[in-house]
Coordinates of C-alpha atoms and ligand atoms in Angstrom, one line a residue:
X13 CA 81.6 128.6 -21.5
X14 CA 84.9 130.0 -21.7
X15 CA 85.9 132.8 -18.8
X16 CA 86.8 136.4 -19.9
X17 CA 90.6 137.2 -18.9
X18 CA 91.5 139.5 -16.0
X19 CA 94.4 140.8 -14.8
X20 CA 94.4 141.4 -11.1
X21 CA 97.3 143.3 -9.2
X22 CA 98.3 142.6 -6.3
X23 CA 99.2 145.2 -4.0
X24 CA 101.8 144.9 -2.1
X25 CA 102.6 145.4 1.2
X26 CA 99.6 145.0 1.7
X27 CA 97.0 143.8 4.7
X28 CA 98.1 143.2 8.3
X29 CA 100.7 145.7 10.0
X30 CA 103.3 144.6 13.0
X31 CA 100.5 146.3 15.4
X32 CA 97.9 144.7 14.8
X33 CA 99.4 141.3 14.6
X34 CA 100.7 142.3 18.0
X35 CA 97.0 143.3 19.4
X36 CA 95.3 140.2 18.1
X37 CA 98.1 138.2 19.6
X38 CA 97.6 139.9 22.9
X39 CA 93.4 138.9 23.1
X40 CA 94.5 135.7 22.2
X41 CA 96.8 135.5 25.0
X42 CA 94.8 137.0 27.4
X43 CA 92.3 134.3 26.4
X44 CA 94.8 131.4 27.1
X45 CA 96.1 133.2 30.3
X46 CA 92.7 134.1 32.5
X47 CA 89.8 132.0 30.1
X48 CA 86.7 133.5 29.1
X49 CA 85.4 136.0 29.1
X50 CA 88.2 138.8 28.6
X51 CA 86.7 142.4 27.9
X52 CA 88.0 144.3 24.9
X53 CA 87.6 147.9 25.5
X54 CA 86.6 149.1 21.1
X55 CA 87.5 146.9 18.3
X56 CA 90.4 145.6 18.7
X57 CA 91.3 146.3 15.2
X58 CA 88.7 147.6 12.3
X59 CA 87.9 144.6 11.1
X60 CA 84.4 142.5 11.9
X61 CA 85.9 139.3 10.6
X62 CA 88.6 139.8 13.5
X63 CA 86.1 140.6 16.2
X64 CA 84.0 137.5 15.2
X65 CA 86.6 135.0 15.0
X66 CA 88.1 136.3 18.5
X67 CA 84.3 136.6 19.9
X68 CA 83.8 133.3 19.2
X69 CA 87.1 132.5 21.2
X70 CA 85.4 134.3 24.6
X71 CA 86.2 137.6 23.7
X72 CA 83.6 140.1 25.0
X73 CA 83.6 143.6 22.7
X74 CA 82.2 146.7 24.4
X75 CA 82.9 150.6 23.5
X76 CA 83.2 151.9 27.4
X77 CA 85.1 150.5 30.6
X78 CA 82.1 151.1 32.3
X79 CA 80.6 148.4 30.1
X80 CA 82.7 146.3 32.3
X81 CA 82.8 143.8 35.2
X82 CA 85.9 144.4 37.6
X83 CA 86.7 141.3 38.2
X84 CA 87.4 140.4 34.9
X85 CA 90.8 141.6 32.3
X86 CA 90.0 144.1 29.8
X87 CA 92.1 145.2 27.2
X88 CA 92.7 148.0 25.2
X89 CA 92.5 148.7 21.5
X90 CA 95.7 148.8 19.0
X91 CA 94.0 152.6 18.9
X92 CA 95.3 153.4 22.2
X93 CA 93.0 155.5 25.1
X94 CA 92.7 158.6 27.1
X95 CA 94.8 158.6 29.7
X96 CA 92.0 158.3 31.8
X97 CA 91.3 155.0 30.8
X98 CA 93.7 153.2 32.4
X99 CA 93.7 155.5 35.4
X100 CA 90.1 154.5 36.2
X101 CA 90.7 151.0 35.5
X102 CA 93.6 151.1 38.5
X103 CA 91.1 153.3 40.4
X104 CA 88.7 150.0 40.0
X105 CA 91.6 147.4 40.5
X106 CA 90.9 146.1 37.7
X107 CA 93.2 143.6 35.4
X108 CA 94.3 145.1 32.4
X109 CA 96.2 144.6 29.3
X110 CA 97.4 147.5 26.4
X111 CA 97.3 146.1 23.4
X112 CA 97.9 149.9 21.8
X113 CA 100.5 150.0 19.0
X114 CA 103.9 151.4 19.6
X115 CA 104.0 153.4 16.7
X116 CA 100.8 155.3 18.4
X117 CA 102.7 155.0 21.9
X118 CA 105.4 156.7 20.3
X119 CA 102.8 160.0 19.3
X120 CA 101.3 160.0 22.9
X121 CA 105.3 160.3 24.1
X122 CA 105.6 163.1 21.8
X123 CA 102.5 164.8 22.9
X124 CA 103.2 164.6 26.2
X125 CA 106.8 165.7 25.8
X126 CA 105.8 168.8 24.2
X127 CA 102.9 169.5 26.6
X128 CA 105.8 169.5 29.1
X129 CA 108.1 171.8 27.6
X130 CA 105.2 174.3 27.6
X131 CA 103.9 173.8 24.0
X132 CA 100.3 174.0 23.3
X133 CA 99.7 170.9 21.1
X134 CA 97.5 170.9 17.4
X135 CA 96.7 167.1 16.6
X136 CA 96.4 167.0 13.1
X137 CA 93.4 163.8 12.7
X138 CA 89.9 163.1 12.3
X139 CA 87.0 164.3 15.0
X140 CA 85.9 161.3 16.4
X141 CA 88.2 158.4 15.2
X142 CA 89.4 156.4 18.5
X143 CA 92.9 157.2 17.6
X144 CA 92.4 160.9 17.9
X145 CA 90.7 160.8 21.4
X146 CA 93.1 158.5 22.7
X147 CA 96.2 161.0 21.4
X148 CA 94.6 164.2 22.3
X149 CA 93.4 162.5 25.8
X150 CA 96.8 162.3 26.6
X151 CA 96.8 166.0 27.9
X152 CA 94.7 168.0 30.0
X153 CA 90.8 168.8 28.3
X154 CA 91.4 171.8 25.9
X155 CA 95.0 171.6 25.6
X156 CA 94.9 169.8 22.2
X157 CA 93.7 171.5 19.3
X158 CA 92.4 169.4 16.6
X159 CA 92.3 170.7 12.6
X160 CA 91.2 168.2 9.8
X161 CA 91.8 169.9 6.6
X162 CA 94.0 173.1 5.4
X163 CA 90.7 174.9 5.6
X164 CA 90.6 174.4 9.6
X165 CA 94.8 175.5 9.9
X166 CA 93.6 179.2 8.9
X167 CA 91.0 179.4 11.5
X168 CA 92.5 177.9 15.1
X169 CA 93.3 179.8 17.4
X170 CA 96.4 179.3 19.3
X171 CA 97.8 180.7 22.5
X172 CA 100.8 181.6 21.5
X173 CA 102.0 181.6 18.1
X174 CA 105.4 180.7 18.8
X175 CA 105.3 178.2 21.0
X176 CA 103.3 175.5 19.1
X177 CA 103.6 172.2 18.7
X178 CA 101.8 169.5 15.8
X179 CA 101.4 165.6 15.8
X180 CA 99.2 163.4 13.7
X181 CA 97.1 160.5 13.6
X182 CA 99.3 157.4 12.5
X183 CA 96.9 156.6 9.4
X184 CA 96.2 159.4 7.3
X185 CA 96.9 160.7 3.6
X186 CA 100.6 161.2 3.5
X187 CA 99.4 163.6 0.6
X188 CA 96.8 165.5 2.2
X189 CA 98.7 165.5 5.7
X190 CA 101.8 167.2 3.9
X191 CA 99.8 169.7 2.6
X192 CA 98.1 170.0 6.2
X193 CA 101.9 170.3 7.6
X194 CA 103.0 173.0 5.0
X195 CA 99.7 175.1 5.9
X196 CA 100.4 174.6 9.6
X197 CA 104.2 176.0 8.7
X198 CA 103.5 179.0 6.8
X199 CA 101.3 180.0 9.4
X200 CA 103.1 179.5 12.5
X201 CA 106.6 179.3 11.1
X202 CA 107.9 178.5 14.9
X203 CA 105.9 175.4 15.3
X204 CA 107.4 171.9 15.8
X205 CA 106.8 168.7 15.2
X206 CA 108.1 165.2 13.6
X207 CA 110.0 165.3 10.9
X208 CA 107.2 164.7 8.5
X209 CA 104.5 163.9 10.3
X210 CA 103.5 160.5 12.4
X211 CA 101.8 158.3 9.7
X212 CA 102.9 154.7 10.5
X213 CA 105.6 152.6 7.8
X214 CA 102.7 150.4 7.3
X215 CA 100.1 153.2 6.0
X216 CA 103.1 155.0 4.2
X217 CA 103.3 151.5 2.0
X218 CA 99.8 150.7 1.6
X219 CA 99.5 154.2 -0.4
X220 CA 102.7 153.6 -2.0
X221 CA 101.6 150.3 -3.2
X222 CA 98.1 151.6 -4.2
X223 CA 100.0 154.8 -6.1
X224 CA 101.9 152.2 -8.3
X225 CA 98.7 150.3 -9.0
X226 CA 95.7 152.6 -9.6
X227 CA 96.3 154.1 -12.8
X228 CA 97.3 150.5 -14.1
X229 CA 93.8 149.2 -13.2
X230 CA 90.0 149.9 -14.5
X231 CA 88.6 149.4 -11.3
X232 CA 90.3 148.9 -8.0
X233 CA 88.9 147.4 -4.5
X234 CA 90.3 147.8 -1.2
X235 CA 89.5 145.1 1.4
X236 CA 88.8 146.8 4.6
X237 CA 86.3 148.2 6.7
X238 CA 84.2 151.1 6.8
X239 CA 85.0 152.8 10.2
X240 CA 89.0 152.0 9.3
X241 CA 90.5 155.0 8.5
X242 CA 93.8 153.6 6.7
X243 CA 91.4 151.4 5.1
X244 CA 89.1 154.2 3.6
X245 CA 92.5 156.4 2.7
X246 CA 93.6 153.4 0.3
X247 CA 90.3 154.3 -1.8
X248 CA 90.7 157.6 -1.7
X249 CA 94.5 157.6 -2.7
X250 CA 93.9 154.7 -5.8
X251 CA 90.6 157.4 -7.2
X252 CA 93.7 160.3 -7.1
X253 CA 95.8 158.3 -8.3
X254 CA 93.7 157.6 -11.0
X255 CA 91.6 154.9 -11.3
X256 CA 88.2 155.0 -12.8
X257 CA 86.2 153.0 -10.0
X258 CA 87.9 152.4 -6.5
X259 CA 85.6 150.6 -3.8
X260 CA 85.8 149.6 -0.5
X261 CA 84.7 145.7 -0.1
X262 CA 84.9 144.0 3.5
X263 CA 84.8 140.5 1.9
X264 CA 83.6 139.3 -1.9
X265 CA 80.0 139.4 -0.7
X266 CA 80.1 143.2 -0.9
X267 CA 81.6 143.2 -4.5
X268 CA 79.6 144.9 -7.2
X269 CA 79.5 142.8 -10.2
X270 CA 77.3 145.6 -12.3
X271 CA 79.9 147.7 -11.6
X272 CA 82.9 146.0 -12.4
X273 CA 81.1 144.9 -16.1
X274 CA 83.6 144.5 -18.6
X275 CA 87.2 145.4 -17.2
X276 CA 90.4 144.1 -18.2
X277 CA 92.6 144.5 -15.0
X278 CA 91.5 144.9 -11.6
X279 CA 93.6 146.2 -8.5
X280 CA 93.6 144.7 -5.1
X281 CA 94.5 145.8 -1.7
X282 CA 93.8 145.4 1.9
X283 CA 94.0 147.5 5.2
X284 CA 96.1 147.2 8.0
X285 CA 93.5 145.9 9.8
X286 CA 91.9 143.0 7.0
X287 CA 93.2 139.2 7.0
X288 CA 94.6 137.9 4.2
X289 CA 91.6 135.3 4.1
X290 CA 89.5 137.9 3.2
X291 CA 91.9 138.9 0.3
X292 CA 91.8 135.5 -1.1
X293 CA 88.0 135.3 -0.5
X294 CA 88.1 138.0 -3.0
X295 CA 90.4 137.0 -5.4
X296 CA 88.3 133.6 -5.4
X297 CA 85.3 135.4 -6.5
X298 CA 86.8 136.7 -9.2
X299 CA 88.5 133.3 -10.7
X300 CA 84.9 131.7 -10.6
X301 CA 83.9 134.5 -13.0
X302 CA 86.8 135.4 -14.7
X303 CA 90.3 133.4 -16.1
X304 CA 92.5 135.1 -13.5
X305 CA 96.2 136.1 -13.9
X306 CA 97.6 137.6 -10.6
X307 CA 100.6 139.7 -11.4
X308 CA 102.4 141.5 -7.8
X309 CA 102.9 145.0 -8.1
X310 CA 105.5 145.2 -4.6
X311 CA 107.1 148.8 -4.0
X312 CA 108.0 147.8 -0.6
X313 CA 109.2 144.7 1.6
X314 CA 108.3 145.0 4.9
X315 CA 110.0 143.1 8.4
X316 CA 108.2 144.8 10.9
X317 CA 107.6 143.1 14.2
X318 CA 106.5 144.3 17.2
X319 CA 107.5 141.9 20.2
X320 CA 104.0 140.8 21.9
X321 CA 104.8 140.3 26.0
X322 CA 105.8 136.9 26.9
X323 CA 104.0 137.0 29.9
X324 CA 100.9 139.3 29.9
X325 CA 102.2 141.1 33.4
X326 CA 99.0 142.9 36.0
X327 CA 100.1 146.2 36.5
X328 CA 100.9 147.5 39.6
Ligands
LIG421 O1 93.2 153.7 12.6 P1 92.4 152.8 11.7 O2 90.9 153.1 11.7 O3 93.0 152.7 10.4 O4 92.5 151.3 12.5 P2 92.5 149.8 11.9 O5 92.1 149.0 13.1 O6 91.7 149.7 10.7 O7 94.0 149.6 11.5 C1 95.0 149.3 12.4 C2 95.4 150.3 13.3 C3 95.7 151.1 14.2 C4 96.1 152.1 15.1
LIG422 FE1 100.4 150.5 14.2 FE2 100.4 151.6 11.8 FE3 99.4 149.3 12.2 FE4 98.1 151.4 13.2 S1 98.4 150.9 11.0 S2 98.5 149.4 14.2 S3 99.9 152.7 13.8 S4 101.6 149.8 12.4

């Protein structure tokens, strides 16, 4: 029986970002350096397929440091922590490694920069999300203000007007956050803050990439996971962009054939945080049902690394 053509773009950049290459590379080394088990305080990345494969190595997942022995290294999430985190783990003598990206190192600098010049902070992110608590648990309890949306800009309630400071989450809608950033503006004109905002290179490209694509495809899937945020902002930016039918898939198991009945041209991209395995799993799937033609749609090159630590060093 002869296959039906499809035409699948391939996003690009697209998949794994300098940080968490770096964090995975940092389990593995803690691995190699102490043996199992080594504690890893969250996911280390969004990604199940990630956990598994470094579970399976000796890596022990758990969501508190209280969840952990302390005589054994724990590391922390490419999401980066409270400041209290590390604190207590000194407090406990404990070994550990942070394996947070420097791009969200950078926005904890910031925060705490401002913070001491006297600013009260506003963390533009999502309630909840790691990356948020870890940013806003850079400062004192109550000094960061959190607003989601534009609706929530004309509702906080500041200190002080004019001495106000913003930073963001580092995967976010660059769309939605601008709008966010221009509410923000008009209605504390005195307020400062990044140039644009603090979305990462890496989710900046992924949306670029997924901008170019969308309206070129009749469906489009994004491989990723559920609780990853620059995962879920892919889907959301290729359905504004345009396209009919835009899902998130964390490998070709989860792909809806029903749904994808009769298109033409089909879009794939993957999180920060999704192997490039998983990608070809899906494309896979598709060439057993369909006479694939991959065609690249690339809007940016990327040569982003982030240096992992030769020697994983105890700190003092
Ligand atoms: O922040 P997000 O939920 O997108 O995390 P992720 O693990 O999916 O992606 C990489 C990162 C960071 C910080
Ligand atoms: Fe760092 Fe951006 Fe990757 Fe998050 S998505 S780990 S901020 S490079």
């Amino acid at each position: 029986m002869t296959k039906p053509p499809l035409t699948v773009y391939l996003a690009a950049p697209r998949g794994f970002c300098a940080g968490v290459d770096r964090a995975i590379k940092i389990v593995e080394m803690a691995l190699e350096k102490w043996g199992a088990p080594v504690f890893v305080r969250h996911e280390i990345v969004h990604n199940k397929f990630v956990v598994d494969d470094l579970k399976a190595k000796g890596a022990v997942f758990v969501e508190e440091l209280d969840d952990c022995p302390n005589d054994r290294p724990v590391i922390f999430s490419a999401h980066g922590v409270p400041k209290a985190v590390p604190a207590e783990a000194a407090r406990r003598e404990m070994i550990y490694v942070d394996a947070t990206c420097p791009l969200v190192s950078k926005v904890h600098i910031e925060a705490a920069r401002h913070h001491e010049n006297g600013l009260q902070m506003i963390m533009i992110g999502h309630a909840g999300h790691p990356e948020t608590i870890g940013t806003m648990g850079q400062l004192p309890e109550g000094e960061v203000l959190l607003v989601e949306t534009v609706d929530d800009v004309a509702i906080v309630e500041v200190r002080d007007p004019a001495r106000l400071a913003f930073v963001t989450q580092t995967t976010l809608s660059v769309d939605d956050t601008a709008d966010i950033v221009a509410a923000l503006q008009a209605r504390f004109p005195a307020i400062v803050g990044p140039h644009k905002e603090d979305i990462c290179y890496a989710t900046t490209n992924r949306q670029e990439a997924v901008k170019a694509m969308a309206p070129m495809a009749d469906a489009m899937l994004v491989v990723g996971a559920p609780n990853s945020s620059n995962s879920r902002r892919l889907v959301e930016v290729g359905a504004k962009a345009g396209c009919a039918y835009a899902q998130l898939v964390q490998r070709a198991a989860d792909i809806d054939w029903r749904a994808l009945e009769g298109i033409a041209t089909l879009g794939i991209t993957a999180g920060a945080s999704a192997p490039e395995v998983l990608v070809n799993e899906v494309i896979d799937a598709f060439r057993d049902r369909y006479d694939v033609t991959v065609e690249l749609v690339e809007t940016a090159k990327e040569d982003v690394e982030f240096k992992v630590p030769r020697v994983l060093r105890v700190p003092a």
